[in-house]
CSV table of N, CA and C in Angstrom, one decimal:
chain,number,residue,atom,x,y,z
X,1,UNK,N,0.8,-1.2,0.0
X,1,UNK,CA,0.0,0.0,0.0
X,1,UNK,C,0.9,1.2,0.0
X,2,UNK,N,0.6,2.5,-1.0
X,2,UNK,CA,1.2,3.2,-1.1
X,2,UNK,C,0.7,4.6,0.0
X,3,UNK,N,1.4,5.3,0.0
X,3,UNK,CA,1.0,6.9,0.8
X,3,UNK,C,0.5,7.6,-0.4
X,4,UNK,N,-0.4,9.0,-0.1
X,4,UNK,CA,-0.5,10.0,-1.1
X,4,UNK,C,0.0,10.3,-1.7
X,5,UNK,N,1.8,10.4,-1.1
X,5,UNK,CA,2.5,11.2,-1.8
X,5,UNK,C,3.0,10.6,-2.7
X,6,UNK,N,2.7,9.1,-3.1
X,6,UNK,CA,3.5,8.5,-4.4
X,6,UNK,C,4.7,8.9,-4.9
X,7,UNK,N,5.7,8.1,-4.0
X,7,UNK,CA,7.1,8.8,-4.6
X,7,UNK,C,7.7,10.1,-4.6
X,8,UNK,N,6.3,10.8,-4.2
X,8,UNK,CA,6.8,12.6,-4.6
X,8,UNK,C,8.3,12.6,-3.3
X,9,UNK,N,7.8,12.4,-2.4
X,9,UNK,CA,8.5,12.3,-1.4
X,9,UNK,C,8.4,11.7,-0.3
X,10,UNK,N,9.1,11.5,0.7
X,10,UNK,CA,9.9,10.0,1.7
X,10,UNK,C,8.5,10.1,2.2
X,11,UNK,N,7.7,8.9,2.4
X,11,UNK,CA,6.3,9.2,3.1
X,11,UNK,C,6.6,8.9,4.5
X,12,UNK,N,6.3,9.5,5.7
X,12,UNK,CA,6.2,9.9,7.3
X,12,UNK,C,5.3,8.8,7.8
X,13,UNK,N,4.8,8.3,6.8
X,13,UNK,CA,3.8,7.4,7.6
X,13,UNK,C,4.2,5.7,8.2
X,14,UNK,N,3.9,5.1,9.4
X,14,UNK,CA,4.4,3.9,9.3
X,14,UNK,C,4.0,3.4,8.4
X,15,UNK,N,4.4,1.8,8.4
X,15,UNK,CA,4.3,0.9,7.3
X,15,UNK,C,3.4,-0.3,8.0
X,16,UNK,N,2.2,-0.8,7.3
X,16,UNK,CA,1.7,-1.5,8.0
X,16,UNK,C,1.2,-2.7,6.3
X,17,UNK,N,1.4,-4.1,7.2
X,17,UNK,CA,1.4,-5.3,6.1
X,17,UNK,C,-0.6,-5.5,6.0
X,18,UNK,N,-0.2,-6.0,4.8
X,18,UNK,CA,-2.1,-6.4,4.1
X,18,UNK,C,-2.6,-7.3,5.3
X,19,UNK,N,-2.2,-8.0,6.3
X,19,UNK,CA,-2.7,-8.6,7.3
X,19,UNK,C,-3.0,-7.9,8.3
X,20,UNK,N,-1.8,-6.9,8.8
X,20,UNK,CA,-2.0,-6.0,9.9
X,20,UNK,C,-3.5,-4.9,9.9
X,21,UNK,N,-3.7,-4.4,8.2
X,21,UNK,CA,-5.1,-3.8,7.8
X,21,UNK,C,-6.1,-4.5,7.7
X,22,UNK,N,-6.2,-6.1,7.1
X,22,UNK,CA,-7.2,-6.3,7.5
X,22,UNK,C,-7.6,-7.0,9.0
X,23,UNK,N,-6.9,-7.0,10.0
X,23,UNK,CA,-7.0,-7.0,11.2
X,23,UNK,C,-7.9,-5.7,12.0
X,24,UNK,N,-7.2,-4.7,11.3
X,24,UNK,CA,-7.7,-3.6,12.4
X,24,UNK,C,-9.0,-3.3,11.6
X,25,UNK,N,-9.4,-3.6,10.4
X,25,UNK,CA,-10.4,-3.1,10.0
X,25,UNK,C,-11.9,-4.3,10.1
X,26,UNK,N,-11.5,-5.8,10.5
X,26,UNK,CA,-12.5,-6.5,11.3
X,26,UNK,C,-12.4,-6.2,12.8
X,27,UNK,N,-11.6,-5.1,13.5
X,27,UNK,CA,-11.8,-5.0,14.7
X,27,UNK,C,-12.3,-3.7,14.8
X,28,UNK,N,-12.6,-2.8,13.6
X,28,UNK,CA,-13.4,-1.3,13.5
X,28,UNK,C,-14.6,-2.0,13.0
X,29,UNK,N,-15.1,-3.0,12.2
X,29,UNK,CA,-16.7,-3.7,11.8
X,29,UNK,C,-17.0,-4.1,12.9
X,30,UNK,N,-16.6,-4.5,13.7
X,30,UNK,CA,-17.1,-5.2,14.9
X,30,UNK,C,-17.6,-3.7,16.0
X,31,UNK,N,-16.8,-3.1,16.0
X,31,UNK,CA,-17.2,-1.9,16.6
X,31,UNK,C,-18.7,-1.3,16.4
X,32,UNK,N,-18.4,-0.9,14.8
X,32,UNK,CA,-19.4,-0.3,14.1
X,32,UNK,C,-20.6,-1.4,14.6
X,33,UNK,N,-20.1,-2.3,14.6
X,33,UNK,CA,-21.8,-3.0,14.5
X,33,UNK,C,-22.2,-3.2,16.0
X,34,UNK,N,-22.0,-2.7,16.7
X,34,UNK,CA,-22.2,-2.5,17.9
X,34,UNK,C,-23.1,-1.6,17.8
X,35,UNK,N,-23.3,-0.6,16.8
X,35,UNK,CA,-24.5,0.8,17.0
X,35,UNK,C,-25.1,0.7,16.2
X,36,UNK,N,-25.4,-1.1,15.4
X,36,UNK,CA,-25.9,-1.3,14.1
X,36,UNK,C,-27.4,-0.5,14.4
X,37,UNK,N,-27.9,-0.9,15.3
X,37,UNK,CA,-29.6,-0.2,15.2
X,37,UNK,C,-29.7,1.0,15.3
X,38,UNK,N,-28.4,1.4,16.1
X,38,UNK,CA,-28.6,3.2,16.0
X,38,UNK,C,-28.1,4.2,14.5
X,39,UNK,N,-27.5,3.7,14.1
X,39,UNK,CA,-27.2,4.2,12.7
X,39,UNK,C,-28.2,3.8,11.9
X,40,UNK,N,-29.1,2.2,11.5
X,40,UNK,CA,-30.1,2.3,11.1
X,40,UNK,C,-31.2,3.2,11.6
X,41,UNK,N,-31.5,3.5,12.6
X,41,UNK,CA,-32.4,4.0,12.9
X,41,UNK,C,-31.9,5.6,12.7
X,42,UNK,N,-30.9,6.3,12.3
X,42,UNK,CA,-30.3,7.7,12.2
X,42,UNK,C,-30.3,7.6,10.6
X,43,UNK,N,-30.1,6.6,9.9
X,43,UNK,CA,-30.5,6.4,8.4
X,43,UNK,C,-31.9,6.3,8.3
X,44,UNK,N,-32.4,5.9,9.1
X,44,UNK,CA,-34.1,6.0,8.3
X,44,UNK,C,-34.8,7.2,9.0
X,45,UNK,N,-34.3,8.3,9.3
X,45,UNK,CA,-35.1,9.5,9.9
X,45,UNK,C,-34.5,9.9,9.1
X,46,UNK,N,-33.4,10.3,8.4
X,46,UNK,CA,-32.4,11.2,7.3
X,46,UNK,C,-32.9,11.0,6.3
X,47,UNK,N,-33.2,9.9,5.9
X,47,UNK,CA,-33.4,8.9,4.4
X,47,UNK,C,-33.8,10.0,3.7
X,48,UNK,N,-35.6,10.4,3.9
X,48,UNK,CA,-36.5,11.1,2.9
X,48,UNK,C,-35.8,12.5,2.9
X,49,UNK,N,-35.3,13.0,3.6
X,49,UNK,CA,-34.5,14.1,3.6
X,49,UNK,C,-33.4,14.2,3.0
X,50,UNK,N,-32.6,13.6,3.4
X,50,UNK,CA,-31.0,13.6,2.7
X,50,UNK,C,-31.0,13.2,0.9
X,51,UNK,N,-32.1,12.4,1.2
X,51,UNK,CA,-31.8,11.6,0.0
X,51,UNK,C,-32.6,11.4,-1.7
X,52,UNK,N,-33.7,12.9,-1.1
X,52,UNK,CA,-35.0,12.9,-1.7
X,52,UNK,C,-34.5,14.3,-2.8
X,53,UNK,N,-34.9,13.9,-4.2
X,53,UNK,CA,-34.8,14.5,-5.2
X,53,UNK,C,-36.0,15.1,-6.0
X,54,UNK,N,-36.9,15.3,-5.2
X,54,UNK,CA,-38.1,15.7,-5.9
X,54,UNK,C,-37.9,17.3,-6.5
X,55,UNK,N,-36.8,18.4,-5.5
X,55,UNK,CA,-36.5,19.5,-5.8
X,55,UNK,C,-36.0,19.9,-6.7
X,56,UNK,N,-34.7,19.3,-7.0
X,56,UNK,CA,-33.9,18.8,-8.3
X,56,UNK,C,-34.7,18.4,-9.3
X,57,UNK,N,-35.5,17.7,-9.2
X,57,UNK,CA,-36.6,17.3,-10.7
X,57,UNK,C,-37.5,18.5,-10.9
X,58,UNK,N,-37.9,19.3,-10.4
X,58,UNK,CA,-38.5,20.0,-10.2
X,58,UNK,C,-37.6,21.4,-11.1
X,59,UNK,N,-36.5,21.6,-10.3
X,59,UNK,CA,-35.7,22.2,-11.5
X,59,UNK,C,-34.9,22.1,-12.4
X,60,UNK,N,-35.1,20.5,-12.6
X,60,UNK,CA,-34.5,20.4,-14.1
X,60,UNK,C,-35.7,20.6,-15.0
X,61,UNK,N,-36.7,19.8,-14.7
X,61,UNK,CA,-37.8,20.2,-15.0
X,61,UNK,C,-38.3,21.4,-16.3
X,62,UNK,N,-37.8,22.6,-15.1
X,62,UNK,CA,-38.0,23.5,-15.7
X,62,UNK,C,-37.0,24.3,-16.6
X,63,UNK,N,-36.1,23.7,-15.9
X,63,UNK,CA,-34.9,23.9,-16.9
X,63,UNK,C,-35.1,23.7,-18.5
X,64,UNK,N,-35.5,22.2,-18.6
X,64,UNK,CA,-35.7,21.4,-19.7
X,64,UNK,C,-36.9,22.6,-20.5
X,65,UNK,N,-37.9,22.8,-19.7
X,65,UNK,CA,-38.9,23.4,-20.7
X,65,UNK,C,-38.4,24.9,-21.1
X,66,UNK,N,-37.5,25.6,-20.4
X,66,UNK,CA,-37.1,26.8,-20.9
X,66,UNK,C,-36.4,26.3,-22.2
X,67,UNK,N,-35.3,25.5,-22.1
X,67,UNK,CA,-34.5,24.4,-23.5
X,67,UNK,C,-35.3,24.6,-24.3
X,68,UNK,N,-36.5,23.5,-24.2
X,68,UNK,CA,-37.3,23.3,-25.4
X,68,UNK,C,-37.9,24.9,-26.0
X,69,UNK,N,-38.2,25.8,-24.9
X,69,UNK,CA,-38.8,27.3,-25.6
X,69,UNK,C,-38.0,28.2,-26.1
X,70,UNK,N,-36.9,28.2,-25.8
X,70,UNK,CA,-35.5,28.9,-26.4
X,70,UNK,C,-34.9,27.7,-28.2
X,71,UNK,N,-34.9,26.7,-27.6
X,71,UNK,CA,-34.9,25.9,-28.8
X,71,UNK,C,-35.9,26.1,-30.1
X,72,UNK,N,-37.5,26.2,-29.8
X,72,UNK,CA,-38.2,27.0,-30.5
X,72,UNK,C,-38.3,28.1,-31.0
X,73,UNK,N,-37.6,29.2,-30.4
X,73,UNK,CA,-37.2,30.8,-30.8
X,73,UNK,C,-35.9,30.4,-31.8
X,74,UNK,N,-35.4,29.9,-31.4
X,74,UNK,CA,-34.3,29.4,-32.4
X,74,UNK,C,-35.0,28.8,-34.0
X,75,UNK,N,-35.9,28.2,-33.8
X,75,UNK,CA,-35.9,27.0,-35.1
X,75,UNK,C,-36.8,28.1,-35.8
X,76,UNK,N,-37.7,29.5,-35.2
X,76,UNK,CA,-38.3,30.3,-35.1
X,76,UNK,C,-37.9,31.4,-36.1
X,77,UNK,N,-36.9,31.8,-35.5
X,77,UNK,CA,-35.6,32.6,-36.0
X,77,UNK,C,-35.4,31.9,-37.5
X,78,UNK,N,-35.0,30.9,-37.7
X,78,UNK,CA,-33.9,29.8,-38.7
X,78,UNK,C,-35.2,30.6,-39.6
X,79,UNK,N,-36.3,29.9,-39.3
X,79,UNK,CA,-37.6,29.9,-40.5
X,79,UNK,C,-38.0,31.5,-40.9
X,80,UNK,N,-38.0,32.2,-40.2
X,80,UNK,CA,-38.0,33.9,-40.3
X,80,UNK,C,-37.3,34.2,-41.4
X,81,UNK,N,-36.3,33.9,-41.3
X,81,UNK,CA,-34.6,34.4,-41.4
X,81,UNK,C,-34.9,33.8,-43.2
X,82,UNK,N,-35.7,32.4,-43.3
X,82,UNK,CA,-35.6,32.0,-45.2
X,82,UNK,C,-36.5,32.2,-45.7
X,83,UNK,N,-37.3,32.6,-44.6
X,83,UNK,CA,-38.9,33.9,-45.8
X,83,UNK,C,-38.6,34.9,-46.0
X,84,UNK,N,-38.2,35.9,-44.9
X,84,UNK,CA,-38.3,37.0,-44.9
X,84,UNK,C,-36.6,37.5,-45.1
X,85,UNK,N,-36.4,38.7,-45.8
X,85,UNK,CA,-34.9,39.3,-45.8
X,85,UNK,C,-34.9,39.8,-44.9
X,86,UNK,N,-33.6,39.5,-43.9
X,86,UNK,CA,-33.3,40.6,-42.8
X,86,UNK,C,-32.3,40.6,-42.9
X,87,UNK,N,-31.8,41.8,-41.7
X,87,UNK,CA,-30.4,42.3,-41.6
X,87,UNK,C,-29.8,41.2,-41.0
X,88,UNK,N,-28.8,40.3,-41.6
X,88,UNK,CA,-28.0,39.2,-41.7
X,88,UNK,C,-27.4,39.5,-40.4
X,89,UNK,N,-26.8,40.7,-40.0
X,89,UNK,CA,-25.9,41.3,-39.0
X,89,UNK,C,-26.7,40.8,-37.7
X,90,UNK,N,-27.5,41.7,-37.8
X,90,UNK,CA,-28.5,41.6,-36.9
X,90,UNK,C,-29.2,40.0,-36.2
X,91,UNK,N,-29.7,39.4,-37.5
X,91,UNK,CA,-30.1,38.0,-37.3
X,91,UNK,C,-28.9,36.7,-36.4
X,92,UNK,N,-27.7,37.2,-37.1
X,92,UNK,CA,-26.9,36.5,-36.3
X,92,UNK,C,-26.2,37.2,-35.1
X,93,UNK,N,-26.7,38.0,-34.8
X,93,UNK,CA,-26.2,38.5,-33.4
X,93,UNK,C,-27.3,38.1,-32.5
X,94,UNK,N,-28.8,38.2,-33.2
X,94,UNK,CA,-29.7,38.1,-31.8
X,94,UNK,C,-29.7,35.9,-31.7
X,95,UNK,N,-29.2,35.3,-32.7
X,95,UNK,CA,-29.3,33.8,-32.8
X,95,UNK,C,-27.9,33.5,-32.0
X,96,UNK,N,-26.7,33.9,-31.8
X,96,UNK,CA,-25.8,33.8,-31.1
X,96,UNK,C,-26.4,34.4,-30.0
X,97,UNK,N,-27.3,34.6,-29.5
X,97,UNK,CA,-27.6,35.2,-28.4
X,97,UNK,C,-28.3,34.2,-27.5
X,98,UNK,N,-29.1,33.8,-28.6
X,98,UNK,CA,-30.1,32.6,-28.2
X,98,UNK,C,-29.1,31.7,-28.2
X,99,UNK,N,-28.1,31.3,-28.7
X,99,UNK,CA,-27.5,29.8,-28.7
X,99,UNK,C,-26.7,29.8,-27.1
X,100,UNK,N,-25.8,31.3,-26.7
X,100,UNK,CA,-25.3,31.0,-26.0
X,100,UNK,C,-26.3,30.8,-24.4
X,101,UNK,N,-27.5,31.5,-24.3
X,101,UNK,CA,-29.0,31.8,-23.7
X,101,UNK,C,-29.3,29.8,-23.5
X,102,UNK,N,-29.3,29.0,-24.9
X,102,UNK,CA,-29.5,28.0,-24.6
X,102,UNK,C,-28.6,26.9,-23.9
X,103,UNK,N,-26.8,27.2,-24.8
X,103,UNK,CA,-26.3,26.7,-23.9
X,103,UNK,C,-25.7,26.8,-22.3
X,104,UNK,N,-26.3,27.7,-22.1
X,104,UNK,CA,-25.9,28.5,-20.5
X,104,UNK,C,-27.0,26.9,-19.4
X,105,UNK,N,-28.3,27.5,-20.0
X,105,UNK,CA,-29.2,26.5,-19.5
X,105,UNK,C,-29.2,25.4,-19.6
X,106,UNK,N,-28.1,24.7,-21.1
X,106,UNK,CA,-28.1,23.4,-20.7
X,106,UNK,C,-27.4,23.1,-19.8
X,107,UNK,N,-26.5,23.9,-19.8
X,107,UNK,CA,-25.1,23.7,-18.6
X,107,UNK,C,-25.6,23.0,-17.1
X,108,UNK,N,-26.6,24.4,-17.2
X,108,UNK,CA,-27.6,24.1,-15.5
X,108,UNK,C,-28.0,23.1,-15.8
X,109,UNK,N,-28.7,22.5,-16.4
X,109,UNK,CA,-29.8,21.3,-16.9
X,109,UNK,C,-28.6,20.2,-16.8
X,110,UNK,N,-27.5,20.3,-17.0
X,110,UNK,CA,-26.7,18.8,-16.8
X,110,UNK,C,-26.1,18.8,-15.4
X,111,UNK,N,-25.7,20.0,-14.7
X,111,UNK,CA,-25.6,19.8,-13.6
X,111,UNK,C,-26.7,19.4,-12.5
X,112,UNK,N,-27.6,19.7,-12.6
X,112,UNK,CA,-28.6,19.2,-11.9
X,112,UNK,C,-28.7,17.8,-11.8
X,113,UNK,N,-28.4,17.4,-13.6
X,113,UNK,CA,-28.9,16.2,-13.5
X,113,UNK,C,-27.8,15.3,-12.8
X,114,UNK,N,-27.0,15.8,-12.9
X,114,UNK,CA,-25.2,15.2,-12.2
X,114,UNK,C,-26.0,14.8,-10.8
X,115,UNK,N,-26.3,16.0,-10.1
X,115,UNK,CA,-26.6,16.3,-8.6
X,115,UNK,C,-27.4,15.1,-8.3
X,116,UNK,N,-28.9,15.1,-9.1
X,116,UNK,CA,-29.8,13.8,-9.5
X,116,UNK,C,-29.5,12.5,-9.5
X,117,UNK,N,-28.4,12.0,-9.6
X,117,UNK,CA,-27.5,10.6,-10.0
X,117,UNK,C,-26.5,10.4,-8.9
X,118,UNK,N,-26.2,11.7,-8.5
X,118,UNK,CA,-25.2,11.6,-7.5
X,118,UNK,C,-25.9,11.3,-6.3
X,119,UNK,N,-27.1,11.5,-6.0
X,119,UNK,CA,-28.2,11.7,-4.9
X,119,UNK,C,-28.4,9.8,-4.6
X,120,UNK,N,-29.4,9.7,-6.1
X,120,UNK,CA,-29.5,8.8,-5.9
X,120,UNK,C,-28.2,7.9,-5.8
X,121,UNK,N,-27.3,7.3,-6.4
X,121,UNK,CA,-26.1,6.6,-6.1
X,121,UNK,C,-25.7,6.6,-4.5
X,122,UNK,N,-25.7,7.6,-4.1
X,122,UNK,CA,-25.1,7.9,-2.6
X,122,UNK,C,-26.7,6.9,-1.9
X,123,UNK,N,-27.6,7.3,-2.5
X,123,UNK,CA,-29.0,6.8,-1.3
X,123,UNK,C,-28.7,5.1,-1.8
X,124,UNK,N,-28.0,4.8,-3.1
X,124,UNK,CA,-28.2,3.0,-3.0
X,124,UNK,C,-27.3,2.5,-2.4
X,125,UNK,N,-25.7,3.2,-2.1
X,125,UNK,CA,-24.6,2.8,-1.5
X,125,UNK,C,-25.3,3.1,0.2
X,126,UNK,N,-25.6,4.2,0.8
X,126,UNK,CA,-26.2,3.9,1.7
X,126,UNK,C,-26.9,2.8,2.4
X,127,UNK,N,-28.0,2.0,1.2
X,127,UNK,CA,-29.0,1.5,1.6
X,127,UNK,C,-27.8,0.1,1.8
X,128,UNK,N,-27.1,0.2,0.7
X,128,UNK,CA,-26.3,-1.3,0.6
X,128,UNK,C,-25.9,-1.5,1.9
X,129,UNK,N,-24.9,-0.4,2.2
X,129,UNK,CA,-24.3,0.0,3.8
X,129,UNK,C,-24.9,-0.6,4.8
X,130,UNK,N,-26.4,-0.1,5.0
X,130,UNK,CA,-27.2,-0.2,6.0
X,130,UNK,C,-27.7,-2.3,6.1
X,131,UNK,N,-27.6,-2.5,4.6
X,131,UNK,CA,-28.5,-4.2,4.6
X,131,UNK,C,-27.0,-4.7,4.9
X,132,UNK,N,-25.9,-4.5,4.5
X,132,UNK,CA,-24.7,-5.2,4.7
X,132,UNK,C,-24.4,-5.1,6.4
X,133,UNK,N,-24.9,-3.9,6.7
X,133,UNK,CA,-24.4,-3.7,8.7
X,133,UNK,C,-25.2,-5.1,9.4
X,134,UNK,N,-26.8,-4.9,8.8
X,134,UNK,CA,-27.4,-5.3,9.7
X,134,UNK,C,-27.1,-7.4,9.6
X,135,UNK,N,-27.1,-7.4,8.0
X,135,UNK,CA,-26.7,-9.1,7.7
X,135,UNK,C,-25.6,-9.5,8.5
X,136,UNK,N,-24.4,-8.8,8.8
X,136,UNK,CA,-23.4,-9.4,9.9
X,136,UNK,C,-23.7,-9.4,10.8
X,137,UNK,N,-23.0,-10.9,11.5
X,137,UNK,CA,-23.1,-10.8,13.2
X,137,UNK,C,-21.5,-10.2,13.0
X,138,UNK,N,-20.9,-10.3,14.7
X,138,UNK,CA,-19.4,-10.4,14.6
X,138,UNK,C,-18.7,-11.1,13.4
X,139,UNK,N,-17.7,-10.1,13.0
X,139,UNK,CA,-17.0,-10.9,11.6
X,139,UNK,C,-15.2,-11.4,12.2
X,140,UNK,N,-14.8,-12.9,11.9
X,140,UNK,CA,-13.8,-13.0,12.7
X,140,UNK,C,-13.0,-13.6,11.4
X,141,UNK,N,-13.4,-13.3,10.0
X,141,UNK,CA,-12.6,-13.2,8.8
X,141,UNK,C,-12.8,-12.3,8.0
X,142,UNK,N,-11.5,-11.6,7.4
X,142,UNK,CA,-11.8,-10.5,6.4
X,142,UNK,C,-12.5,-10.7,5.5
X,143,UNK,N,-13.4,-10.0,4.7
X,143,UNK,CA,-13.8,-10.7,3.6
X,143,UNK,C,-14.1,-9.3,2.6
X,144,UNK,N,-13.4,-9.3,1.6
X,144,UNK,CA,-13.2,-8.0,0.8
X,144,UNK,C,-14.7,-7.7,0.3
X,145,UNK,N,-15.6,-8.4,0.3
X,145,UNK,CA,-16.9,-7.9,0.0
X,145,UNK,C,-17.3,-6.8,1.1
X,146,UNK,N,-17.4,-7.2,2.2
X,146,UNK,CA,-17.7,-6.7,3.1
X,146,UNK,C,-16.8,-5.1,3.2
X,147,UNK,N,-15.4,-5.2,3.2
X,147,UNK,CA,-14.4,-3.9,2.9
X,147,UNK,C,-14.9,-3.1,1.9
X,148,UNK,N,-15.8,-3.5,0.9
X,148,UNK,CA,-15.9,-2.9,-0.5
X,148,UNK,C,-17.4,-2.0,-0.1
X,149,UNK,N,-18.6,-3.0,0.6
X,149,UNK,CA,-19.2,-2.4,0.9
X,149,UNK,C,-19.6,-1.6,2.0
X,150,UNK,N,-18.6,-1.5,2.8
X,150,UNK,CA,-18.9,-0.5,3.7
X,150,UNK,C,-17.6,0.3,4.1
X,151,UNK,N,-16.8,0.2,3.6
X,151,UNK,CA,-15.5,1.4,3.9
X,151,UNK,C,-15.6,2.0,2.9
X,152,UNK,N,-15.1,3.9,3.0
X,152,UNK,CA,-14.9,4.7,2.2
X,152,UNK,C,-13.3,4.4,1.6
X,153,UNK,N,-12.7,4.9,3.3
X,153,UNK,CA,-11.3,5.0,2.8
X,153,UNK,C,-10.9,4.7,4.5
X,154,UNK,N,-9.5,4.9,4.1
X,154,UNK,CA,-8.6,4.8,5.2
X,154,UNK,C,-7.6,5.8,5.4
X,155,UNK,N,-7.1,5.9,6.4
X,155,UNK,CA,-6.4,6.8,7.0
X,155,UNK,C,-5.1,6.4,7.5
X,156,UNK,N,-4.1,6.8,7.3
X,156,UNK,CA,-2.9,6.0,8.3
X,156,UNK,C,-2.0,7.6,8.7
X,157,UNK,N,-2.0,7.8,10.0
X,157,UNK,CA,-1.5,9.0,10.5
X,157,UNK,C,-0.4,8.6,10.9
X,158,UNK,N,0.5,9.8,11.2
X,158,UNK,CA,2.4,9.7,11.5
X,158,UNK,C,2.5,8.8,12.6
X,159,UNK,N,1.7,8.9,13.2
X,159,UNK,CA,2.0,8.2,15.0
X,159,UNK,C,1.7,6.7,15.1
X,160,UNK,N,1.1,6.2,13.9
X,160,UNK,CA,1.1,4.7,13.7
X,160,UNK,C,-0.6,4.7,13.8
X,161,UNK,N,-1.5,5.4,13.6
X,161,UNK,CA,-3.0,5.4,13.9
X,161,UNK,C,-3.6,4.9,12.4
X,162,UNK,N,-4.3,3.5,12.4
X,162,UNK,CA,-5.0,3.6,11.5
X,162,UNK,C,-6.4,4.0,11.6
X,163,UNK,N,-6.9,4.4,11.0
X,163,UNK,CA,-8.8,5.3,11.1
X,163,UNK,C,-9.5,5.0,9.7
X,164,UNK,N,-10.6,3.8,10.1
X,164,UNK,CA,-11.0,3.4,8.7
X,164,UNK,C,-12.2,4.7,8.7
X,165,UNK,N,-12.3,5.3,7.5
X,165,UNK,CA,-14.2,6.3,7.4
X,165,UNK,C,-14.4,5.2,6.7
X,166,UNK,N,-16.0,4.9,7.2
X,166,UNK,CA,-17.1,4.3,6.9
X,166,UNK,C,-17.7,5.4,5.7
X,167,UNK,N,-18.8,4.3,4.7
X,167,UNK,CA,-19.4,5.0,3.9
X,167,UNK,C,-20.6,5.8,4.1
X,168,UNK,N,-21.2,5.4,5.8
X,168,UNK,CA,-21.9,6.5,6.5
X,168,UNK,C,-21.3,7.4,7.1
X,169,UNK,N,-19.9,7.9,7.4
X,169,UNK,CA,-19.5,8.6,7.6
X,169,UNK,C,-18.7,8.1,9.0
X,170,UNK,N,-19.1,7.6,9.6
X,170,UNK,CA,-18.7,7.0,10.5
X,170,UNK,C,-16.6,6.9,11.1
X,171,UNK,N,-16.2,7.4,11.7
X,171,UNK,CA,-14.4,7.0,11.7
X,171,UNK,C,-14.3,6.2,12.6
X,172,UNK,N,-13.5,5.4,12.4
X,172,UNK,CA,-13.3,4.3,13.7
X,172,UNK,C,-11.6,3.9,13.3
């Protein structure tokens, strides 16, 4: 296992063997699952709140239908512009107007939808979190499934501390 610093420089941190981690990290599961009901039960008061996208839909929503009305002024414009003669100058300054107008909004309209995916993803790894806590009793072998679904990351500080974060947030 490497440090952050990848080679940049001498890393400060001790050195600890793939046995020694997964040791201390079935001796932080075992911990955690000691407050298995209380973190279930602190996940399902948060759930509809934390995890609820109806606001986000709501303004992409409308995002999407300004797109489509701006998109309209545009195809609006195109068809104007091959009936009628206009000032060419003019026509393409007010249609670069509208293009940059539309892509401003799609910009918003994809970030939202980012926020939307990211929302939900975080509420399925949660939920996994929470069915994986409660299926273990005491675990007295590593088993990388278990590491995969319920650790974020790890920590190894100068003084020899390892500190796994949990994917509820949790440090142990």
């Amino acid at each position: 296992w490497q440090c952050n610093s990848k080679f940049k420089e001498k890393c400060h941190t001790p050195h600890f063997t793939e046995d020694e981690i997964k040791e201390a990290f079935m001796n932080a599961v075992n911990v955690l699952m000691k407050d298995r009901e209380q973190i279930q039960a602190n996940f399902q008061s948060i759930e509809t709140i934390a995890y609820s996208t109806k606001e986000l839909e709501i303004e992409r929503d409308k995002l999407y239908a300004e797109m489509e009305s701006i998109s309209n002024l545009m195809e609006q414009a195109i068809q104007n512009n091959a009936r009628v003669a206009l000032d060419q100058e003019k026509y393409n300054q007010e249609f670069d107007e509208m293009t940059e107008r539309f892509n401003s909004v799609k910009k918003q309209y994809d970030a939202v939808n980012e926020k939307i995916e990211d929302k939900k993803t975080r509420h399925i790894q949660a939920g996994r979190f929470i069915k994986t806590l409660l299926s273990e009793d005491e675990i007295a072998t590593f088993s990388p499934l278990l590491w995969q679904s319920l650790l974020d990351y790890a920590k190894v500080s100068r003084e020899g501390k390892l500190t796994f974060v949990f994917r509820n947030g949790v440090e142990i």
